[in-house]
Short mmCIF file of C-alpha atoms in Angstrom, two decimals:
data_model
loop_
_atom_site.label_atom_id
_atom_site.label_comp_id
_atom_site.label_asym_id
_atom_site.label_seq_id
_atom_site.Cartn_x
_atom_site.Cartn_y
_atom_site.Cartn_z
CA UNK J 24 27.98 7.89 12.95
CA UNK J 25 25.40 5.51 14.28
CA UNK J 26 25.10 1.95 13.00
CA UNK J 27 23.03 -1.14 13.67
CA UNK J 28 24.09 -4.75 13.28
CA UNK J 29 21.74 -7.69 13.06
CA UNK J 30 24.11 -10.66 12.97
CA UNK J 31 21.52 -13.23 11.96
CA UNK J 32 20.35 -12.96 8.37
CA UNK J 33 17.91 -15.84 8.66
CA UNK J 34 16.47 -17.68 11.65
CA UNK J 35 14.20 -20.72 11.62
CA UNK J 36 12.15 -21.75 14.64
CA UNK J 37 9.31 -24.16 15.24
CA UNK J 38 5.89 -22.86 16.10
CA UNK J 39 5.55 -22.58 19.86
CA UNK J 40 9.28 -22.26 20.42
CA UNK J 41 10.86 -19.19 21.94
CA UNK J 42 12.56 -16.58 19.80
CA UNK J 43 15.39 -14.13 20.26
CA UNK J 44 16.58 -11.82 17.51
CA UNK J 45 19.83 -10.03 18.10
CA UNK J 46 20.57 -6.38 17.55
CA UNK J 47 23.74 -4.44 18.35
CA UNK J 48 24.07 -0.73 17.88
CA UNK J 49 26.82 1.83 17.78
CA UNK J 50 25.97 5.32 18.94
CA UNK J 51 27.76 7.86 21.06
CA UNK J 52 24.87 8.95 23.23
CA UNK J 53 21.78 7.34 24.66
CA UNK J 54 20.06 5.83 21.65
CA UNK J 55 16.46 5.67 20.69
CA UNK J 56 15.91 2.05 19.67
CA UNK J 57 13.17 0.40 17.67
CA UNK J 58 12.06 -2.92 16.28
CA UNK J 59 9.97 -3.05 13.13
CA UNK J 60 8.41 -5.99 11.31
CA UNK J 61 7.81 -6.23 7.58
CA UNK J 62 5.58 -8.85 5.98
CA UNK J 63 5.90 -9.58 2.26
CA UNK J 64 4.51 -6.76 0.17
CA UNK J 65 3.89 -4.63 3.21
CA UNK J 66 5.45 -1.61 4.80
CA UNK J 67 7.05 -1.57 8.21
CA UNK J 68 5.08 -1.95 11.41
CA UNK J 69 6.48 -0.69 14.70
CA UNK J 70 6.70 -3.48 17.27
CA UNK J 71 8.23 -1.57 20.15
CA UNK J 72 10.52 1.29 21.04
CA UNK J 73 12.95 2.31 23.76
CA UNK J 74 13.63 5.92 24.62
CA UNK J 75 14.56 5.83 28.29
CA UNK J 76 13.53 4.35 31.62
CA UNK J 77 12.76 0.69 32.12
CA UNK J 78 15.17 -1.34 30.03
CA UNK J 79 12.63 -4.10 29.38
CA UNK J 80 10.14 -2.87 26.84
CA UNK J 81 6.86 -4.52 25.95
CA UNK J 82 5.47 -4.27 22.47
CA UNK J 83 2.64 -5.49 20.33
CA UNK J 84 1.96 -9.10 19.34
CA UNK J 85 3.58 -10.42 22.53
CA UNK J 86 7.09 -9.17 21.73
CA UNK J 87 9.49 -7.64 24.20
CA UNK J 88 13.01 -6.28 24.00
CA UNK J 89 15.70 -5.55 26.53
CA UNK J 90 18.11 -2.65 26.31
CA UNK J 91 21.57 -3.52 27.63
CA UNK J 92 23.84 -0.51 27.56
CA UNK J 93 26.93 -2.48 28.61
CA UNK J 94 26.53 -4.78 25.61
CA UNK J 95 25.16 -2.15 23.21
CA UNK J 96 22.33 -4.54 22.50
CA UNK J 97 18.58 -4.41 22.07
CA UNK J 98 17.48 -8.00 21.49
CA UNK J 99 13.92 -8.86 20.57
CA UNK J 100 12.23 -11.81 22.27
CA UNK J 101 9.00 -13.72 22.17
CA UNK J 102 8.25 -16.68 24.45
CA UNK J 103 6.12 -18.62 21.96
CA UNK J 104 6.23 -18.01 18.23
CA UNK J 105 3.14 -18.24 16.03
CA UNK J 106 3.16 -19.09 12.34
CA UNK J 107 1.92 -15.56 11.61
CA UNK J 108 5.16 -14.16 13.04
CA UNK J 109 7.05 -15.25 9.93
CA UNK J 110 8.35 -12.00 8.45
CA UNK J 111 11.45 -9.85 8.29
CA UNK J 112 12.45 -7.96 11.40
CA UNK J 113 14.42 -4.75 11.48
CA UNK J 114 16.19 -3.12 14.37
CA UNK J 115 16.71 0.63 14.09
CA UNK J 116 18.41 3.40 16.02
CA UNK J 117 17.30 6.99 16.06
CA UNK J 118 19.63 9.91 16.35
CA UNK J 119 18.63 12.77 18.58
CA UNK J 120 19.27 16.37 17.80
CA UNK J 121 18.41 18.38 14.75
CA UNK J 122 18.77 15.55 12.26
CA UNK J 123 16.45 12.97 13.65
CA UNK J 124 16.33 10.03 11.31
CA UNK J 125 16.33 6.27 11.63
CA UNK J 126 19.26 4.02 10.79
CA UNK J 127 18.18 0.45 10.16
CA UNK J 128 19.93 -2.87 10.50
CA UNK J 129 20.03 -5.23 7.55
CA UNK J 130 17.16 -7.29 8.86
CA UNK J 131 16.56 -10.85 10.06
CA UNK J 132 14.25 -13.10 8.09
CA UNK J 133 12.21 -15.34 10.39
CA UNK J 134 10.82 -18.64 9.17
CA UNK J 135 8.37 -20.52 11.38
CA UNK J 136 8.04 -24.28 10.94
CA UNK J 137 4.70 -25.96 11.70
CA UNK X 8 -8.28 6.28 10.64
CA UNK X 9 -6.86 5.47 7.23
CA UNK X 10 -3.19 4.59 7.07
CA UNK X 11 -0.43 5.95 4.90
CA UNK X 12 -1.16 5.46 1.23
CA UNK X 13 1.36 5.37 -1.56
CA UNK X 14 0.73 5.49 -5.27
CA UNK X 15 1.44 3.81 -7.51
CA UNK X 16 2.24 0.50 -5.84
CA UNK X 17 4.28 -0.76 -8.76
CA UNK X 18 6.13 1.08 -11.47
CA UNK X 19 8.41 0.11 -14.32
CA UNK X 20 10.58 2.75 -15.92
CA UNK X 21 13.43 2.85 -18.38
CA UNK X 22 16.91 4.05 -17.58
CA UNK X 23 17.21 7.79 -18.14
CA UNK X 24 13.55 8.53 -17.48
CA UNK X 25 12.24 10.32 -14.44
CA UNK X 26 9.59 9.20 -11.98
CA UNK X 27 7.32 10.76 -9.39
CA UNK X 28 6.00 8.83 -6.41
CA UNK X 29 3.19 10.02 -4.18
CA UNK X 30 2.50 9.62 -0.48
CA UNK X 31 -0.58 10.61 1.48
CA UNK X 32 0.06 10.63 5.22
CA UNK X 33 -2.32 9.72 7.97
CA UNK X 34 -4.89 12.45 8.45
CA UNK X 35 -3.51 15.08 10.82
CA UNK X 36 0.09 14.03 10.36
CA UNK X 37 2.33 16.81 9.14
CA UNK X 38 5.68 15.07 8.83
CA UNK X 39 6.55 12.75 5.96
CA UNK X 40 9.78 10.81 5.60
CA UNK X 41 10.97 8.76 2.66
CA UNK X 42 13.16 5.66 2.71
CA UNK X 43 14.71 3.53 0.01
CA UNK X 44 14.88 -0.22 0.54
CA UNK X 45 17.14 -2.42 -1.60
CA UNK X 46 18.54 -5.92 -1.05
CA UNK X 47 22.09 -4.61 -1.16
CA UNK X 48 21.88 -1.42 0.86
CA UNK X 49 18.89 -2.19 3.04
CA UNK X 50 16.74 0.63 4.35
CA UNK X 51 18.17 4.09 3.86
CA UNK X 52 16.74 7.45 4.82
CA UNK X 53 16.11 9.80 1.91
CA UNK X 54 14.53 12.92 3.39
CA UNK X 55 11.95 14.30 5.76
CA UNK X 56 9.42 17.02 5.10
CA UNK X 57 7.48 19.02 7.62
CA UNK X 58 5.19 21.94 6.89
CA UNK X 59 6.22 21.92 3.23
CA UNK X 60 9.92 22.29 4.12
CA UNK X 61 12.64 19.71 3.82
CA UNK X 62 14.04 19.24 7.31
CA UNK X 63 16.54 16.43 6.88
CA UNK X 64 18.23 14.79 3.95
CA UNK X 65 20.07 11.51 3.68
CA UNK X 66 23.14 10.78 1.62
CA UNK X 67 21.60 10.55 -1.83
CA UNK X 68 22.50 12.37 -5.05
CA UNK X 69 20.62 15.42 -6.19
CA UNK X 70 18.65 13.31 -8.65
CA UNK X 71 16.46 12.47 -5.68
CA UNK X 72 14.19 15.28 -4.67
CA UNK X 73 10.89 15.76 -2.97
CA UNK X 74 8.28 18.19 -1.94
CA UNK X 75 5.36 18.48 0.40
CA UNK X 76 2.09 20.22 -0.22
CA UNK X 77 -0.05 22.27 2.12
CA UNK X 78 -2.27 19.25 2.77
CA UNK X 79 0.85 17.33 3.91
CA UNK X 80 0.81 15.03 0.90
CA UNK X 81 4.30 14.45 -0.39
CA UNK X 82 5.92 13.51 -3.65
CA UNK X 83 9.39 12.33 -4.38
CA UNK X 84 11.00 12.59 -7.75
CA UNK X 85 13.92 10.71 -9.21
CA UNK X 86 15.41 12.09 -12.40
CA UNK X 87 17.68 10.36 -14.89
CA UNK X 88 16.89 6.93 -13.53
CA UNK X 89 19.66 4.40 -13.13
CA UNK X 90 19.37 0.63 -12.80
CA UNK X 91 20.48 0.95 -9.19
CA UNK X 92 17.43 3.04 -8.38
CA UNK X 93 15.30 -0.10 -8.54
CA UNK X 94 13.97 -0.39 -5.03
CA UNK X 95 11.01 -0.29 -2.71
CA UNK X 96 10.37 3.30 -1.73
CA UNK X 97 8.68 3.65 1.62
CA UNK X 98 6.94 6.67 2.97
CA UNK X 99 6.33 7.20 6.67
CA UNK X 100 4.25 9.81 8.39
CA UNK X 101 4.27 11.17 11.89
CA UNK X 102 2.35 13.78 13.74
CA UNK X 103 5.23 16.12 14.42
CA UNK X 104 8.62 17.02 13.06
CA UNK X 105 11.39 14.59 13.81
CA UNK X 106 9.10 12.23 15.64
CA UNK X 107 10.10 8.61 15.86
CA UNK X 108 6.50 7.53 16.01
CA UNK X 109 6.51 6.81 12.32
CA UNK X 110 3.82 4.92 10.45
CA UNK X 111 4.87 3.38 7.19
CA UNK X 112 2.96 2.93 3.98
CA UNK X 113 3.11 -0.23 1.86
CA UNK X 114 5.68 1.26 -0.47
CA UNK X 115 6.10 1.75 -4.19
CA UNK X 116 8.08 -0.93 -5.98
CA UNK X 117 10.12 0.80 -8.71
CA UNK X 118 11.84 -1.30 -11.36
CA UNK X 119 14.26 0.40 -13.74
CA UNK X 120 15.07 -1.50 -16.92
#
């Protein structure tokens, strides 16, 4: 069965600082990987996705993520964080085949200090 | 294009009652998936509907059911509510079956007392 681990429950960074959120997955085949963001009282918004090809993926709002098969990781990065980036971030893995559904990590809460 | 809408946004029910939540997908989208989000269990897949047929189902008891109408709108029903059913229920739509290009609604916050 697939699983996703986000080891950091809560991360605090200063505005303008760089950010890296960690995500490790467990899946037997080539995974479909995603990062979503959830603001308070809101649903999930897709930041970026990886299906195949270039392992460095660009997303919306200046985010990027790098797929590293050898480390089973798909870490999310942003060079300079804005106060509006404060939210909860979820990494997810999709299973291919007939039962295509997303398995989510437990989330990382990001706080941005002024 | 309007996004995914869910009604109601907030709901309070008593243990033992049943509840129906509604989801209207993005216009033209035919696939609707439901997820439950709780602090303890996180985000968990409930089921996916496409063309009025349930295509996939997560590991939830039979008290959780759903349906999809010909206009792609979907409802999920939870019978015999338990305190542990208190959660944010998220609906996501996509243009085709099993697509990972899912667009989420704001959710329905269900509180069971």
